[in-house]
XYZ file of N, CA and C in Angstrom:
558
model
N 108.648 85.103 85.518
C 108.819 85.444 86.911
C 108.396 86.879 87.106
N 107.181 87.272 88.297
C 106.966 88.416 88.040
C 107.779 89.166 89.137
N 108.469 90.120 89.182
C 108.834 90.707 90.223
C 109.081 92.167 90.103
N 109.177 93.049 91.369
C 109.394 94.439 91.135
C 110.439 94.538 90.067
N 110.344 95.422 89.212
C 111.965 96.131 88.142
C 112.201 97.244 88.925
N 113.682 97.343 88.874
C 114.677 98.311 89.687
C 114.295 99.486 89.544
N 113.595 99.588 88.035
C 112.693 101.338 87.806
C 111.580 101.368 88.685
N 111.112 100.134 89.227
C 110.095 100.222 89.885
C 110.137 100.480 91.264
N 111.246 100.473 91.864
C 111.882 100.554 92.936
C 112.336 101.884 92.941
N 112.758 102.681 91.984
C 114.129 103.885 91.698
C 113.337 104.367 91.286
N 111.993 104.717 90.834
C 111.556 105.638 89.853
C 110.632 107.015 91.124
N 111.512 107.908 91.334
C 110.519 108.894 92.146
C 108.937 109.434 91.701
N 108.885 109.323 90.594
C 107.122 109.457 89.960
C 105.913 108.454 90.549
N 106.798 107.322 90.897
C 105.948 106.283 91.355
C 105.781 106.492 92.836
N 104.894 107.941 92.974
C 104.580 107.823 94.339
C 103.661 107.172 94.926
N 103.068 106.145 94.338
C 102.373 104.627 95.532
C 101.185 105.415 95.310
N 100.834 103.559 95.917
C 99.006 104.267 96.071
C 98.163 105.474 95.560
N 98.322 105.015 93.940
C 97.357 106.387 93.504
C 96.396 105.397 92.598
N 94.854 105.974 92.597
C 93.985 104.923 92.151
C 93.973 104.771 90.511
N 93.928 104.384 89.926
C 94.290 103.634 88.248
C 92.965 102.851 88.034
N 91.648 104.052 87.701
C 90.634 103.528 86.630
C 90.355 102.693 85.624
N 91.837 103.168 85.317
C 91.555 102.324 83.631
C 92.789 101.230 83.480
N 93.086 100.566 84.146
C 93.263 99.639 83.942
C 92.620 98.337 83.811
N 92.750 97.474 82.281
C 92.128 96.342 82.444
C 92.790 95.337 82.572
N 92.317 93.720 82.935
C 92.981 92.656 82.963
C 93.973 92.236 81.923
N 94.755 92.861 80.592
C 95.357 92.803 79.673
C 96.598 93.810 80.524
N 96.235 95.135 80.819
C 97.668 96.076 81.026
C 97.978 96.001 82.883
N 97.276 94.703 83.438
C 97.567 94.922 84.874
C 99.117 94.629 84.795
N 99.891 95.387 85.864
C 101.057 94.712 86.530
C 100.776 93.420 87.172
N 101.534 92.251 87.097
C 101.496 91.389 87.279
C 101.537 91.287 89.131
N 101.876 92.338 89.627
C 101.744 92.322 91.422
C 100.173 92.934 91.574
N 99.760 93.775 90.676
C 98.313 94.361 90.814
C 97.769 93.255 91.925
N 96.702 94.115 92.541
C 95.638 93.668 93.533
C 96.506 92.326 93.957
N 97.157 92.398 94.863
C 98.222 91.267 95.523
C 98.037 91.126 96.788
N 98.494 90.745 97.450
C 98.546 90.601 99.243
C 100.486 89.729 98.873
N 101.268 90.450 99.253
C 102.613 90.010 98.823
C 103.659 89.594 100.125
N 104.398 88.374 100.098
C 104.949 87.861 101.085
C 106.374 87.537 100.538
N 107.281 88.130 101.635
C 108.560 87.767 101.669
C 108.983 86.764 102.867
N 109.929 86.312 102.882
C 110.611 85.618 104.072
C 111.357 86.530 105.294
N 110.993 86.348 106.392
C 111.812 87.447 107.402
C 112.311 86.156 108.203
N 114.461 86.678 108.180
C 115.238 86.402 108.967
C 115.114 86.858 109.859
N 115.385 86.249 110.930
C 115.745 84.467 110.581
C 114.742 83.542 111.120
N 113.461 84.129 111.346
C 112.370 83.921 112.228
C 111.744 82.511 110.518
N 112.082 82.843 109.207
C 111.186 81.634 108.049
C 112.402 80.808 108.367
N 113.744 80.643 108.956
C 114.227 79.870 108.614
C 113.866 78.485 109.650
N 112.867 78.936 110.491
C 112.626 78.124 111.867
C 111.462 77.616 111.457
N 110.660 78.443 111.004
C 108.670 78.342 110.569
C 108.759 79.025 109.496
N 109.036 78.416 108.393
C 108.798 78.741 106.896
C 107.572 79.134 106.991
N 106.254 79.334 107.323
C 105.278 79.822 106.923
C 104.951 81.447 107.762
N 106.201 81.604 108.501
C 105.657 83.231 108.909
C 106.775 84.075 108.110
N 106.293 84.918 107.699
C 107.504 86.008 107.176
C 106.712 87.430 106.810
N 107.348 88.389 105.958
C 106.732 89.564 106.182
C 105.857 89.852 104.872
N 104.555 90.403 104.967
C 103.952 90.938 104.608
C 103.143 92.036 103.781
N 103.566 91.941 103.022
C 102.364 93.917 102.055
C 101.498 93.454 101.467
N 100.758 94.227 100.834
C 99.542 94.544 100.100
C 100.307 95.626 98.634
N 99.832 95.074 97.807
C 100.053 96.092 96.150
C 98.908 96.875 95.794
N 99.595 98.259 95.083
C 98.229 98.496 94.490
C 97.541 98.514 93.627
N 96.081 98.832 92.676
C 96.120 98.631 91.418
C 97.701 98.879 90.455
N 98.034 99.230 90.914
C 99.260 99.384 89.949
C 100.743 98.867 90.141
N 100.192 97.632 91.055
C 101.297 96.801 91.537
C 102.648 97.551 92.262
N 102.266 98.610 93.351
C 103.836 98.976 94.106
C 102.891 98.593 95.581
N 104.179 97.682 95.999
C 104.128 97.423 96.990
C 104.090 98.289 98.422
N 103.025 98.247 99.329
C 103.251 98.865 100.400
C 103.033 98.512 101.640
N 104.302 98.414 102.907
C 103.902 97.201 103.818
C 104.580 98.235 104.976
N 103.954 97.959 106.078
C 104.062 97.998 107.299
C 105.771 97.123 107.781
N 106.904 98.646 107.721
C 107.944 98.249 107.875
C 108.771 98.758 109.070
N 108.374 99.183 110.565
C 108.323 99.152 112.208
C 107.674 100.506 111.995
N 108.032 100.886 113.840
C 107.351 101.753 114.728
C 107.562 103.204 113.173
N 105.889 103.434 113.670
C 105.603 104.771 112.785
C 106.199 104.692 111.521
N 106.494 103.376 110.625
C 107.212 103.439 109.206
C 106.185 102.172 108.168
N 105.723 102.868 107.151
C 105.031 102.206 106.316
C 105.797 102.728 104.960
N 105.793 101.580 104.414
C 106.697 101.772 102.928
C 105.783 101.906 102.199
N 105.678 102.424 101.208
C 104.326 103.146 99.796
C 105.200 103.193 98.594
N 107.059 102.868 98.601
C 107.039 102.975 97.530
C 107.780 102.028 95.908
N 107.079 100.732 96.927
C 107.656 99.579 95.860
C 108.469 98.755 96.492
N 109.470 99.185 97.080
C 110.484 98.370 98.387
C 109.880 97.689 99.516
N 109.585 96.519 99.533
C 109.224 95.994 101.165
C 111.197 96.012 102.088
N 110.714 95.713 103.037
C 111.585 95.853 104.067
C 112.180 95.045 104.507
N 112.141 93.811 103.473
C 112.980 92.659 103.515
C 113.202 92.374 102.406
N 113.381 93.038 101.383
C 113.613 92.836 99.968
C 112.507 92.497 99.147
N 112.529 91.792 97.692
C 111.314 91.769 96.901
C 110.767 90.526 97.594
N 109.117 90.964 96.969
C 108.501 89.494 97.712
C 108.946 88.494 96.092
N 108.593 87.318 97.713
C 108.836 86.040 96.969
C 107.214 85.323 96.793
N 106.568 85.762 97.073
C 105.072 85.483 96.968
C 104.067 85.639 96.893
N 102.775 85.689 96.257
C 102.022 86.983 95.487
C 100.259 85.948 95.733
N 99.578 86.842 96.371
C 98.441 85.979 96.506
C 97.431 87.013 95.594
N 96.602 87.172 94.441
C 96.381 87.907 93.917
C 94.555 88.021 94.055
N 94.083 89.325 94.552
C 92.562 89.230 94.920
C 91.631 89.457 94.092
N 90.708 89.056 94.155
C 89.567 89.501 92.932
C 88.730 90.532 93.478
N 89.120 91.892 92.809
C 88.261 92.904 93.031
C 87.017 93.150 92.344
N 86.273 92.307 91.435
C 85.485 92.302 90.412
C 84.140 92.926 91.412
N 84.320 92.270 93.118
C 82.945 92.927 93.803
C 83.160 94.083 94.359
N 83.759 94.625 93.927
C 84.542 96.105 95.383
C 83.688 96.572 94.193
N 82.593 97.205 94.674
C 82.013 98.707 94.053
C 83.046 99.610 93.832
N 83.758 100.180 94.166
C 84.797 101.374 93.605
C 85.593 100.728 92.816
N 85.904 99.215 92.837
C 86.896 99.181 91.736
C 88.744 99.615 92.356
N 89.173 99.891 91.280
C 90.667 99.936 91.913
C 90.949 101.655 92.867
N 89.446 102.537 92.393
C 90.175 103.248 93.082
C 89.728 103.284 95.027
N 88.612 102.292 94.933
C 88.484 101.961 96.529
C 89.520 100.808 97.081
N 90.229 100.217 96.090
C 91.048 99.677 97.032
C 92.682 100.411 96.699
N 92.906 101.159 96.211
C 93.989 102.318 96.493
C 93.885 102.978 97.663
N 92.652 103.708 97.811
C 92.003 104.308 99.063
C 92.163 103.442 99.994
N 91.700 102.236 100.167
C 92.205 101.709 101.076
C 93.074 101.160 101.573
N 94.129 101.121 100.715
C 96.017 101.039 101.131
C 96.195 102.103 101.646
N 95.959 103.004 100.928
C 96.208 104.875 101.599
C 95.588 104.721 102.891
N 94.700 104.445 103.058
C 93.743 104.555 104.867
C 95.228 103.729 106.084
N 94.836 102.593 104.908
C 95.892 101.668 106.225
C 97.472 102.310 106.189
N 97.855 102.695 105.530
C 99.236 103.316 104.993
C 99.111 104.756 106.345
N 98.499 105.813 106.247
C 98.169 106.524 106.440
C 98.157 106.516 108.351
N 97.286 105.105 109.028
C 96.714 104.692 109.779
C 98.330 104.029 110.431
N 98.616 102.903 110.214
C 99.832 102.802 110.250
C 101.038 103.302 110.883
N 101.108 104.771 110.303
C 101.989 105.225 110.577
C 102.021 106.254 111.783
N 100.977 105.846 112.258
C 100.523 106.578 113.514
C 101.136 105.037 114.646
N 101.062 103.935 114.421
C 100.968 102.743 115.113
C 102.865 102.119 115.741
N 102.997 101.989 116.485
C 103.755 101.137 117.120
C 103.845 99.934 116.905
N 105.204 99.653 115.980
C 105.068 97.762 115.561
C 105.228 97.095 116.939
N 104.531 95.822 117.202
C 104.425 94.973 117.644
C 104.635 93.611 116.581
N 105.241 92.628 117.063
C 105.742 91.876 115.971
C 104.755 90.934 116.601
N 103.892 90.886 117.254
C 103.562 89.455 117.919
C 101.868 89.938 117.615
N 101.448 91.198 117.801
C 99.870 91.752 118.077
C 99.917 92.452 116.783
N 100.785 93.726 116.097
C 100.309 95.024 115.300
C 101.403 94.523 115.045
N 101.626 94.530 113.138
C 102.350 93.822 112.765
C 102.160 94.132 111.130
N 103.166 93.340 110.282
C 102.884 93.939 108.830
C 101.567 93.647 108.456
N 100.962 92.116 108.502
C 100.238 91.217 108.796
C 98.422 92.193 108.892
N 98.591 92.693 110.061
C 97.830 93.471 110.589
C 97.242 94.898 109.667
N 98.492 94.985 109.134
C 98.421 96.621 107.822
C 97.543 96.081 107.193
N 97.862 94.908 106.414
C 97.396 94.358 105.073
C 95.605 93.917 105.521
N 95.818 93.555 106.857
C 94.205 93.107 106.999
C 93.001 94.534 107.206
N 93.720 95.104 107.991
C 93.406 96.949 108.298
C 92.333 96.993 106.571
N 94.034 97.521 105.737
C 93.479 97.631 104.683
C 92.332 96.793 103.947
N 91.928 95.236 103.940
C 91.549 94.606 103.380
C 89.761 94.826 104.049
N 90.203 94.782 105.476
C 88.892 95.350 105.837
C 87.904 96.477 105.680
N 88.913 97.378 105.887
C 87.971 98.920 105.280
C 87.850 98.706 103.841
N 87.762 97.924 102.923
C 87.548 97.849 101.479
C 86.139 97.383 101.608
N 86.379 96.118 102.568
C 84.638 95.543 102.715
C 84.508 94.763 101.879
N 85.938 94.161 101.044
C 85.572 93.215 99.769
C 84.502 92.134 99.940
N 83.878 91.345 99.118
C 82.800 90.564 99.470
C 83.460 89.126 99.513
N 84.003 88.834 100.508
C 84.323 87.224 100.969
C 85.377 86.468 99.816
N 86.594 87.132 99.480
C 87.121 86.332 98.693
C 88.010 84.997 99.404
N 88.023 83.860 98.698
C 88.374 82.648 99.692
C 87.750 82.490 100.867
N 86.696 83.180 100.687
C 85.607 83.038 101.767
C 86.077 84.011 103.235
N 86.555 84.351 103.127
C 86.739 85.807 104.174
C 86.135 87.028 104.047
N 85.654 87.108 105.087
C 84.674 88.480 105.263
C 85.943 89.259 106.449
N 86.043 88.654 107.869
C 86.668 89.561 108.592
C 88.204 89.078 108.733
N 88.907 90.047 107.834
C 91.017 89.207 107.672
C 91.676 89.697 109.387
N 92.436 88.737 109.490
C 93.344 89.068 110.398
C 94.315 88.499 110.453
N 95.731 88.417 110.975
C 97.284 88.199 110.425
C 97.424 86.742 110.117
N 96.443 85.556 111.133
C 96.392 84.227 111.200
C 95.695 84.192 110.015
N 94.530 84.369 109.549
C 93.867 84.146 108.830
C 94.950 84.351 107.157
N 95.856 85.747 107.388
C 96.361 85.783 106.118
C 97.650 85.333 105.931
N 98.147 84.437 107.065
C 99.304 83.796 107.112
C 99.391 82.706 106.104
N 97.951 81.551 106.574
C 97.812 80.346 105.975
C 97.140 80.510 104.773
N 96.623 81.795 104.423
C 96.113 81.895 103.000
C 96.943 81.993 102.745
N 98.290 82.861 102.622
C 99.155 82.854 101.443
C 100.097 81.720 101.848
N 100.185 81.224 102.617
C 101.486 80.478 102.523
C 100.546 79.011 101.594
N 99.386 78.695 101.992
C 98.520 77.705 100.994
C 98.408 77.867 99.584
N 97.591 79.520 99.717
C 97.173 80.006 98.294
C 97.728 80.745 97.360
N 99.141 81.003 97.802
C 100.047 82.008 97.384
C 101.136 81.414 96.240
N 100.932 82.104 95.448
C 101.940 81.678 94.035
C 103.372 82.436 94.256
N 104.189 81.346 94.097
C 105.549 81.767 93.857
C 106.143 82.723 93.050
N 106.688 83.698 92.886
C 107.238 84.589 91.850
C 108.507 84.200 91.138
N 108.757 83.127 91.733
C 109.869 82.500 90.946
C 110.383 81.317 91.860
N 111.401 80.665 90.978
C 112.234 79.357 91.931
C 112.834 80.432 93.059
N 113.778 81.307 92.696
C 114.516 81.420 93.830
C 113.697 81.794 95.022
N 112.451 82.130 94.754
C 111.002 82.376 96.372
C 110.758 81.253 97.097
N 110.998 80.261 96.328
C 110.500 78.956 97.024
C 111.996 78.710 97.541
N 113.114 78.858 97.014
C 114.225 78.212 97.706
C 114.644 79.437 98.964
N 114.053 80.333 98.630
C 114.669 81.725 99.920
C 113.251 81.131 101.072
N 112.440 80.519 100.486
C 111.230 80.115 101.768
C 111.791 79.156 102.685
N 112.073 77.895 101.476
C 112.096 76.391 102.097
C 113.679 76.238 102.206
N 114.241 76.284 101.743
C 115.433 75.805 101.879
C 116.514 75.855 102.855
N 116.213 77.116 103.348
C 117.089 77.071 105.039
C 116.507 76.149 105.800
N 114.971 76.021 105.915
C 114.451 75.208 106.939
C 115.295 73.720 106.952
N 115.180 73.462 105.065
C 115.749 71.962 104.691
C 116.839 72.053 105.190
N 118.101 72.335 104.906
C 119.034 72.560 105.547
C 119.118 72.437 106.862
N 118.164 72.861 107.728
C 118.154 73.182 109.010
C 118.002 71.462 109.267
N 116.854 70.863 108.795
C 116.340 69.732 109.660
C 117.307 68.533 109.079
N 117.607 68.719 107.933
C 118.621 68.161 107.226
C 120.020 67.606 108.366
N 120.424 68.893 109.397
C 121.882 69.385 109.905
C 120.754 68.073 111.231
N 119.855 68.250 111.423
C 118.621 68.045 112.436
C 119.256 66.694 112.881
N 118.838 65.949 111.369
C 117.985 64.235 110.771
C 119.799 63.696 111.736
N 120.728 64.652 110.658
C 122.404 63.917 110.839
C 122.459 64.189 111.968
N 122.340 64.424 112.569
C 123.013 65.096 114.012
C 122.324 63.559 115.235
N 121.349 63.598 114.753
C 120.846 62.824 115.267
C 120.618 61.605 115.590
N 121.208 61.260 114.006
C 121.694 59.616 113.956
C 122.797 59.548 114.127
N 123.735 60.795 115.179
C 125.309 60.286 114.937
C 125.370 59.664 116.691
């Protein structure tokens, strides 16, 4: 199960978004180059497939668009750890990890100038910001990201970080339609 460690969360050295050359596919963090999704109450317990949003960086700390003028850079999303990890192939980004550090920093940076909107400008929106100024070359076949577009990729293409991600996703809903099915045949 890969998930943030509490040092990874607590450790003040880990000030985010700094670019990491030398890392190869043997010493990546297992969140490295991610697009990372949690569940946001109580809005997944209605539509399991919307919830909140970050982007990791080469060095796997999470950083997401968490409201008005507040972007997190340092491992903590704003609804706790993600439960879901869509992981990108940077093999075409000419810079490598340190153009897409740079470009968490842009959107990070950018961000925090911005007014959340939960419906228009949104975590959603950070992560595509960022994904765009990278210019990656069409992974899953996307050239231009935007919040729809990276909703149904990860909720399709997105690997679980563990059982309890899939039961913090699905399981209120079950419950929900569950209370639904009985209610209904009474």
């Amino acid at each position: 199960m890969a998930t943030l460690s509490s040092n990874h969360h607590n450790n003040a050295n880990n000030v985010a978004c700094t670019a990491n050359n030398t890392a190869t596919s043997e010493s990546l963090h297992p969140l490295a180059y991610t697009i990372l999704w949690s569940p946001l109450p109580p809005i997944t317990i209605f539509l399991p497939f919307i919830g909140h949003m970050g982007i990791a960086t080469s060095k796997g700390v999470a950083c997401d668009f968490q409201g008005p003028y507040a972007v997190g850079d340092r491992g903590r999303m704003a609804f706790g750890q993600p439960t879901r990890a869509l992981r990108i192939d940077v093999s075409s980004l000419p810079g490598g990890a340190e153009q897409w550090d740079q470009a968490i920093m842009d959107a990070n940076a950018e961000y925090r100038t911005r007014m959340h909107n939960i419906c228009c400008d949104n975590c959603h929106s950070h992560v595509a910001y960022a994904l765009n100024s990278m210019e990656i070359s069409g992974p899953y076949g996307i050239r231009n990201w935007d919040m729809v577009k990276l909703c149904f990729l990860v909720f399709f293409k997105g690997r679980f970080l563990g059982v309890g991600g899939f039961l913090r996703q699905f399981l209120p809903f079950g419950i929900l339609m569950l209370i639904w099915v009985v209610a209904k045949a009474i």
